[in-house]
Coordinates of C-alpha atoms in Angstrom, one line a residue:
M1 CA -25.8 111.7 28.8
N2 CA -29.3 111.8 27.5
R3 CA -28.2 113.5 24.1
M4 CA -25.6 110.8 23.5
F5 CA -28.4 107.9 24.3
A6 CA -30.0 109.9 21.6
I7 CA -28.0 109.5 19.3
I8 CA -27.6 105.7 19.7
E9 CA -31.0 105.4 20.0
R10 CA -31.6 106.6 16.5
E11 CA -28.5 104.4 14.9
M12 CA -29.7 101.4 16.0
R13 CA -33.3 102.4 15.0
K14 CA -31.9 102.8 11.8
F15 CA -30.1 99.6 11.6
L16 CA -32.7 97.4 12.7
R17 CA -35.4 99.2 10.1
S18 CA -33.1 98.2 7.5
P19 CA -30.9 95.0 8.7
T20 CA -30.2 93.7 5.0
L21 CA -27.1 95.7 4.4
M22 CA -25.6 94.6 8.0
I23 CA -26.5 90.9 7.3
T24 CA -25.2 90.9 4.0
A25 CA -21.9 92.2 6.1
M26 CA -21.8 89.2 8.2
I27 CA -22.9 86.8 5.4
M28 CA -19.8 87.4 3.3
P29 CA -17.4 86.5 5.7
L30 CA -19.1 83.5 6.7
V31 CA -19.0 82.5 3.0
Q32 CA -15.4 82.8 2.6
L33 CA -15.3 80.9 6.1
I34 CA -16.8 77.8 4.3
I35 CA -15.0 78.0 0.8
L36 CA -11.6 79.2 1.7
G37 CA -11.8 76.9 4.7
N38 CA -12.5 73.7 2.8
A39 CA -10.3 74.8 -0.6
F40 CA -7.2 75.6 1.4
G41 CA -5.0 73.5 3.8
G42 CA -6.5 70.3 3.1
K43 CA -4.6 67.2 2.5
I44 CA -3.8 65.7 -1.0
R45 CA -6.1 62.6 -1.3
D46 CA -6.2 60.5 -4.7
A47 CA -3.5 62.1 -6.6
R48 CA -2.8 60.2 -9.6
I49 CA 0.5 58.4 -9.9
G50 CA 2.0 56.4 -12.7
I51 CA 3.9 53.5 -12.1
V52 CA 6.5 52.4 -14.7
D53 CA 8.3 49.2 -13.7
E54 CA 11.1 48.4 -15.9
D55 CA 12.6 46.1 -13.1
H56 CA 10.3 43.3 -12.4
G57 CA 12.1 42.2 -9.3
T58 CA 11.2 41.6 -5.5
Q59 CA 12.3 44.8 -4.8
A60 CA 9.8 46.5 -7.6
L61 CA 7.5 44.6 -6.1
R62 CA 8.4 46.0 -2.7
I63 CA 7.8 49.2 -4.0
E64 CA 4.6 48.4 -5.4
R65 CA 2.9 47.0 -2.3
A66 CA 4.4 50.2 -0.8
F67 CA 1.9 52.1 -3.1
N68 CA -0.8 49.8 -2.5
S69 CA -0.7 50.4 1.4
V70 CA -0.7 54.0 0.9
E71 CA -3.4 54.2 -1.5
A72 CA -5.7 51.5 0.8
N73 CA -5.0 53.9 4.0
V74 CA -4.0 57.5 3.6
R75 CA -5.1 57.8 0.0
T76 CA -2.7 60.1 -0.9
F77 CA -1.9 58.3 -4.4
V78 CA -3.9 56.2 -6.8
A79 CA -1.2 54.0 -8.4
V80 CA -1.7 53.9 -12.3
H81 CA 0.6 50.9 -14.1
Y82 CA 2.2 52.1 -17.2
T83 CA 5.1 50.0 -19.2
D84 CA 6.6 52.6 -21.2
E85 CA 8.3 55.6 -19.6
M86 CA 7.8 58.1 -22.4
H87 CA 3.8 57.4 -22.2
A88 CA 3.9 58.0 -18.2
R89 CA 5.9 61.4 -19.2
Q90 CA 3.7 62.7 -21.6
D91 CA 0.5 62.0 -19.5
V92 CA 2.3 64.3 -16.5
R93 CA 2.6 66.8 -19.0
Q94 CA -0.8 66.8 -20.3
G95 CA -2.5 66.7 -16.9
R96 CA -3.6 62.9 -16.7
L97 CA -1.2 62.3 -13.9
E98 CA 0.4 64.3 -11.4
G99 CA 3.4 62.2 -11.2
A100 CA 5.0 59.3 -12.3
V101 CA 7.3 57.2 -10.4
I102 CA 10.0 55.1 -12.8
I103 CA 11.4 52.3 -11.2
P104 CA 14.8 51.2 -13.8
A105 CA 15.9 48.4 -14.9
Q106 CA 18.0 46.3 -12.8
F107 CA 17.1 48.2 -9.7
S108 CA 16.5 44.8 -7.6
R109 CA 19.9 43.6 -8.3
R110 CA 21.6 46.8 -7.4
V111 CA 19.8 47.1 -4.1
Y112 CA 21.3 43.7 -3.3
E113 CA 24.5 44.5 -4.1
G114 CA 24.5 47.8 -2.2
E115 CA 25.2 50.0 -5.1
N116 CA 22.7 52.9 -4.0
P117 CA 20.0 52.4 -6.7
H118 CA 18.0 55.6 -7.8
L119 CA 14.1 56.0 -8.3
G120 CA 12.6 58.3 -10.8
L121 CA 10.1 60.5 -9.5
V122 CA 8.4 63.0 -12.6
V123 CA 6.1 65.7 -11.3
D124 CA 4.3 68.6 -12.7
N125 CA 6.0 71.1 -10.6
S126 CA 4.0 74.2 -12.2
D127 CA 1.6 73.1 -8.9
Q128 CA 4.2 73.9 -6.2
F129 CA 1.8 72.8 -3.5
L130 CA 0.9 69.6 -5.4
S131 CA 4.2 68.8 -6.3
S132 CA 6.0 69.3 -2.9
S133 CA 3.4 67.1 -1.0
L134 CA 4.2 64.3 -3.3
E135 CA 7.8 64.9 -3.1
D136 CA 7.6 64.6 0.6
K137 CA 5.3 62.0 0.7
M138 CA 7.5 60.0 -1.7
Q139 CA 10.4 60.4 0.6
E140 CA 8.6 59.2 3.7
L141 CA 8.1 55.7 1.2
V142 CA 11.8 55.8 0.4
T143 CA 13.0 56.1 3.8
S144 CA 10.7 53.5 5.0
L145 CA 12.0 51.1 2.3
N146 CA 15.7 52.1 3.6
M147 CA 14.6 51.2 7.0
P148 CA 16.9 48.1 8.1
D149 CA 15.5 45.0 9.4
A150 CA 15.0 44.3 12.8
T151 CA 17.8 43.1 14.5
A152 CA 18.2 41.4 18.3
K153 CA 19.7 44.3 19.7
R154 CA 18.7 45.1 23.0
I155 CA 20.0 48.8 23.6
P156 CA 19.2 51.0 20.3
D157 CA 22.1 53.0 19.1
Q158 CA 20.2 55.7 17.8
V159 CA 18.1 58.8 18.9
A160 CA 14.2 58.7 18.2
L161 CA 12.1 61.5 18.7
E162 CA 8.7 61.4 20.2
I163 CA 6.4 64.3 18.9
I164 CA 3.8 65.0 21.3
E165 CA 0.9 67.3 19.8
L166 CA -0.9 69.6 22.5
Y167 CA -4.1 70.0 20.6
P168 CA -6.2 67.6 18.3
Y169 CA -5.8 67.9 14.5
V170 CA -6.6 71.8 13.4
A171 CA -8.6 72.0 10.2
Y172 CA -8.0 74.8 8.3
L173 CA -11.8 75.6 8.3
K174 CA -11.1 76.0 12.1
Y175 CA -8.1 78.0 11.5
L176 CA -10.0 80.3 9.7
L177 CA -12.3 80.9 11.9
P178 CA -11.2 83.6 14.0
G179 CA -9.9 85.7 10.8
S180 CA -13.3 85.5 9.4
I181 CA -15.1 86.7 12.7
T182 CA -12.5 89.8 12.7
L183 CA -13.5 90.3 9.2
A184 CA -17.1 90.1 9.8
M185 CA -16.8 92.8 12.5
F186 CA -14.2 95.0 10.5
V187 CA -17.2 95.0 7.4
S188 CA -19.8 96.1 10.0
V189 CA -17.6 98.7 11.6
M190 CA -16.8 99.8 7.8
I191 CA -20.4 99.8 6.4
G192 CA -22.6 100.5 9.6
G193 CA -20.0 103.4 11.1
G194 CA -17.8 104.9 8.7
L195 CA -20.0 104.4 5.5
L196 CA -22.9 105.8 7.3
Y197 CA -21.2 108.5 9.3
I198 CA -20.0 109.9 5.9
D199 CA -23.3 109.7 4.5
D200 CA -25.2 111.4 6.9
K201 CA -23.0 114.2 6.5
A202 CA -23.3 114.5 2.8
R203 CA -27.5 114.4 3.5
G204 CA -27.0 117.0 5.7
V205 CA -28.2 114.9 9.0
H206 CA -25.7 116.3 11.1
E207 CA -26.7 119.7 10.5
G208 CA -29.1 118.9 12.6
Y209 CA -27.0 118.0 15.6
L210 CA -25.2 120.9 15.4
V211 CA -28.3 123.1 16.4
T212 CA -28.6 121.3 19.3
P213 CA -26.4 121.7 22.7
I214 CA -24.8 118.7 22.0
T215 CA -21.2 118.4 22.9
R216 CA -18.4 117.2 20.3
L217 CA -17.6 114.4 23.2
E218 CA -21.3 113.2 23.2
M219 CA -21.4 113.2 19.5
V220 CA -18.4 111.0 18.9
L221 CA -19.3 108.7 22.1
G222 CA -22.6 108.2 20.9
L223 CA -21.7 107.4 17.3
N224 CA -19.0 105.0 18.5
L225 CA -21.5 103.0 20.9
A226 CA -23.5 102.6 18.4
G227 CA -21.2 101.3 15.9
S228 CA -20.0 99.2 18.4
F229 CA -23.1 97.4 19.3
K230 CA -23.6 96.8 15.6
A231 CA -20.4 94.9 15.5
V232 CA -20.5 93.3 18.5
L233 CA -23.9 91.9 17.0
A234 CA -21.9 90.8 14.0
G235 CA -19.4 89.2 16.0
C236 CA -21.4 87.2 18.3
T237 CA -23.8 85.7 15.4
L238 CA -20.7 84.7 13.4
T239 CA -18.8 83.1 16.3
V240 CA -21.6 81.2 17.1
L241 CA -22.7 80.2 13.6
G242 CA -18.7 79.8 12.8
S243 CA -18.4 77.4 15.9
L244 CA -21.2 75.0 14.7
I245 CA -20.0 74.6 11.3
A246 CA -16.4 74.2 12.3
G247 CA -17.6 71.8 15.3
L248 CA -15.8 73.6 18.0
G249 CA -18.0 72.8 20.9
T250 CA -16.0 74.1 23.7
S251 CA -16.6 77.6 22.3
F252 CA -20.0 77.4 24.2
Q253 CA -18.5 76.6 27.4
P254 CA -19.2 79.6 29.9
A255 CA -15.9 80.5 30.4
R256 CA -15.1 80.2 26.8
V257 CA -18.1 82.3 26.1
L258 CA -17.1 85.1 28.2
Q259 CA -13.6 85.0 27.0
W260 CA -14.6 85.6 23.0
F261 CA -17.5 87.8 24.1
L262 CA -15.1 90.3 25.9
L263 CA -12.5 90.1 23.1
I264 CA -15.5 90.7 20.4
C265 CA -16.5 94.2 22.5
A266 CA -12.9 94.7 22.9
T267 CA -12.5 94.6 19.0
S268 CA -15.3 96.6 18.2
I269 CA -14.3 99.2 20.7
A270 CA -10.9 99.1 18.7
F271 CA -12.3 99.3 15.3
N272 CA -14.9 101.6 15.8
G273 CA -12.4 104.1 17.2
M274 CA -9.7 103.5 14.5
M275 CA -12.7 104.0 11.9
F276 CA -13.8 107.1 13.2
L277 CA -10.3 108.6 13.8
L278 CA -9.7 107.8 9.7
M279 CA -13.1 109.3 8.9
V280 CA -13.3 112.2 11.2
R281 CA -12.2 115.0 8.5
V282 CA -13.3 113.2 5.9
E283 CA -16.2 115.0 3.7
D284 CA -16.4 113.3 0.4
P285 CA -18.5 110.1 0.5
L286 CA -16.0 108.1 -1.9
V287 CA -13.2 108.4 0.1
P288 CA -14.2 105.5 2.6
R289 CA -15.3 103.2 -0.5
A290 CA -12.1 103.5 -2.1
M291 CA -10.2 103.2 1.3
F292 CA -12.1 99.9 2.0
G293 CA -9.9 97.9 -0.1
I294 CA -6.9 99.2 0.8
L295 CA -7.6 99.3 4.6
N296 CA -8.5 95.6 4.2
T297 CA -5.2 94.4 2.6
L298 CA -3.5 96.7 5.3
L299 CA -4.9 95.3 8.3
Y300 CA -6.6 91.4 7.4
F301 CA -3.7 89.8 5.7
P302 CA -0.9 90.9 8.4
S303 CA -2.9 89.7 10.9
G304 CA -1.7 86.3 10.8
A305 CA -5.5 85.2 10.0
I306 CA -4.5 83.0 6.9
Y307 CA -0.9 82.7 7.3
P308 CA 1.6 82.6 10.1
V309 CA 3.3 86.1 11.1
Q310 CA 6.6 84.4 11.7
A311 CA 6.5 83.6 8.1
F312 CA 6.4 87.3 7.2
P313 CA 9.5 89.9 6.2
K314 CA 10.4 91.7 8.9
W315 CA 8.8 95.1 7.7
L316 CA 5.4 93.4 7.8
Q317 CA 5.8 91.6 11.0
V318 CA 6.3 95.5 12.3
I319 CA 2.9 96.2 10.8
S320 CA 1.1 93.1 12.6
Y321 CA 2.7 94.0 15.9
V322 CA 0.4 97.3 16.1
D323 CA -2.4 96.2 14.0
P324 CA -5.7 95.5 16.0
F325 CA -6.5 92.8 14.0
S326 CA -3.2 90.7 15.1
F327 CA -4.6 91.0 18.8
A328 CA -8.0 90.3 17.8
V329 CA -7.0 87.1 15.7
H330 CA -4.4 86.2 18.4
G331 CA -7.3 86.0 21.1
L332 CA -9.8 84.6 19.4
K333 CA -7.4 81.6 18.3
A334 CA -6.5 81.4 21.9
T335 CA -9.9 80.8 23.5
L336 CA -11.6 79.2 19.9
L337 CA -8.9 77.0 19.0
K338 CA -6.5 76.0 22.3
D339 CA -8.8 76.6 25.1
A340 CA -6.4 78.9 26.7
S341 CA -6.6 80.6 30.2
W342 CA -7.2 84.2 30.9
P343 CA -3.6 85.5 31.0
A344 CA -3.4 84.0 27.1
V345 CA -6.3 86.3 26.3
T346 CA -5.6 89.7 28.8
Q347 CA -3.2 91.1 27.1
D348 CA -5.2 90.8 23.5
I349 CA -8.3 92.5 25.5
A350 CA -6.0 95.2 27.2
Y351 CA -4.3 96.3 23.7
L352 CA -7.8 96.5 21.6
V353 CA -9.4 98.5 24.7
L354 CA -6.6 100.9 24.8
F355 CA -6.3 101.2 21.1
G356 CA -10.0 102.3 20.7
V357 CA -9.9 104.8 23.9
V358 CA -7.0 106.4 22.3
S359 CA -8.4 106.2 19.2
T360 CA -11.6 107.9 20.2
A361 CA -9.8 110.5 22.4
I362 CA -7.8 111.7 19.4
S363 CA -11.1 111.9 17.3
V364 CA -12.9 114.0 19.9
P365 CA -10.3 117.6 19.2
L366 CA -10.6 116.9 15.6
F367 CA -14.4 116.4 15.2
K368 CA -15.9 119.6 13.6
R369 CA -18.5 121.1 15.4
T370 CA -19.1 123.1 12.4
L371 CA -20.2 122.9 9.1

């Protein structure tokens, strides 16, 4: 046991004497959280929409008032008035406008005569997100214009849907936080565990271990525990900083702190066990560097960290069901975003610990105690 602790002490001394690499590994996911969290998932605001009024009737005036209401409140649109449809189309094509609404001539008359008139919406559909957002908002506006006037009915004849949201609005910055924490821990394990292990072998450091009576189990446990300590430090640091940046004050409640700390510990055990199993027979120092991008894509993106798993094809969902990233992200979302109870995270913790223990157990007989 003392021999195992000696390995842990050596690895932690190396970390404390040269923390720049590990700090960089923690800063990169934090920067990604800030940039991606603010770049994606936001609502469209101040989109320039041209209005071509060829009718000048009372219903056209009603539409313009609806646009003014949207502009003054949610600010999805900024109305720009045009007198020529071709000019508005050209400005949409050249990027001066995001869209243009065409109110055709005789629109008001056709409304009063019940002829089901149409409004025209010209959009730049090269940007699918922007065009779909404008289309949805315009559809809401048209639906509100089609609402009949209030009547004196005492009993409504339509079924109404009342939406009850369990949680306050979750900004994409908050949604991305669990994935960023998990990514920081993976980068920490990759740099502070896998790469250092292979580099030590290439430098001949392990030859010094092999002349001692240390067992394979002690070697594997010592290296894994040292890597776990570094990953826990990275995970806790990013959780605290990320929660402060995202405005998640509930993360610091004692029960929540215990939940996410246990999840971070379980995740570090799983990641270190997985990485050691992958690297236990590797000799070439270039291999883990080449595998980094592949593992990042294979494990991080199918985890549901940046997009819901339910939207994946079946074959990709199979990967997410066994991916330790998925369980780490799910558990951290439950405790950081949903204030979930213990049963919501217990299964994630159990799977991560089991995954790490099994990976480590398989690594022990594969570990070569020879040159």
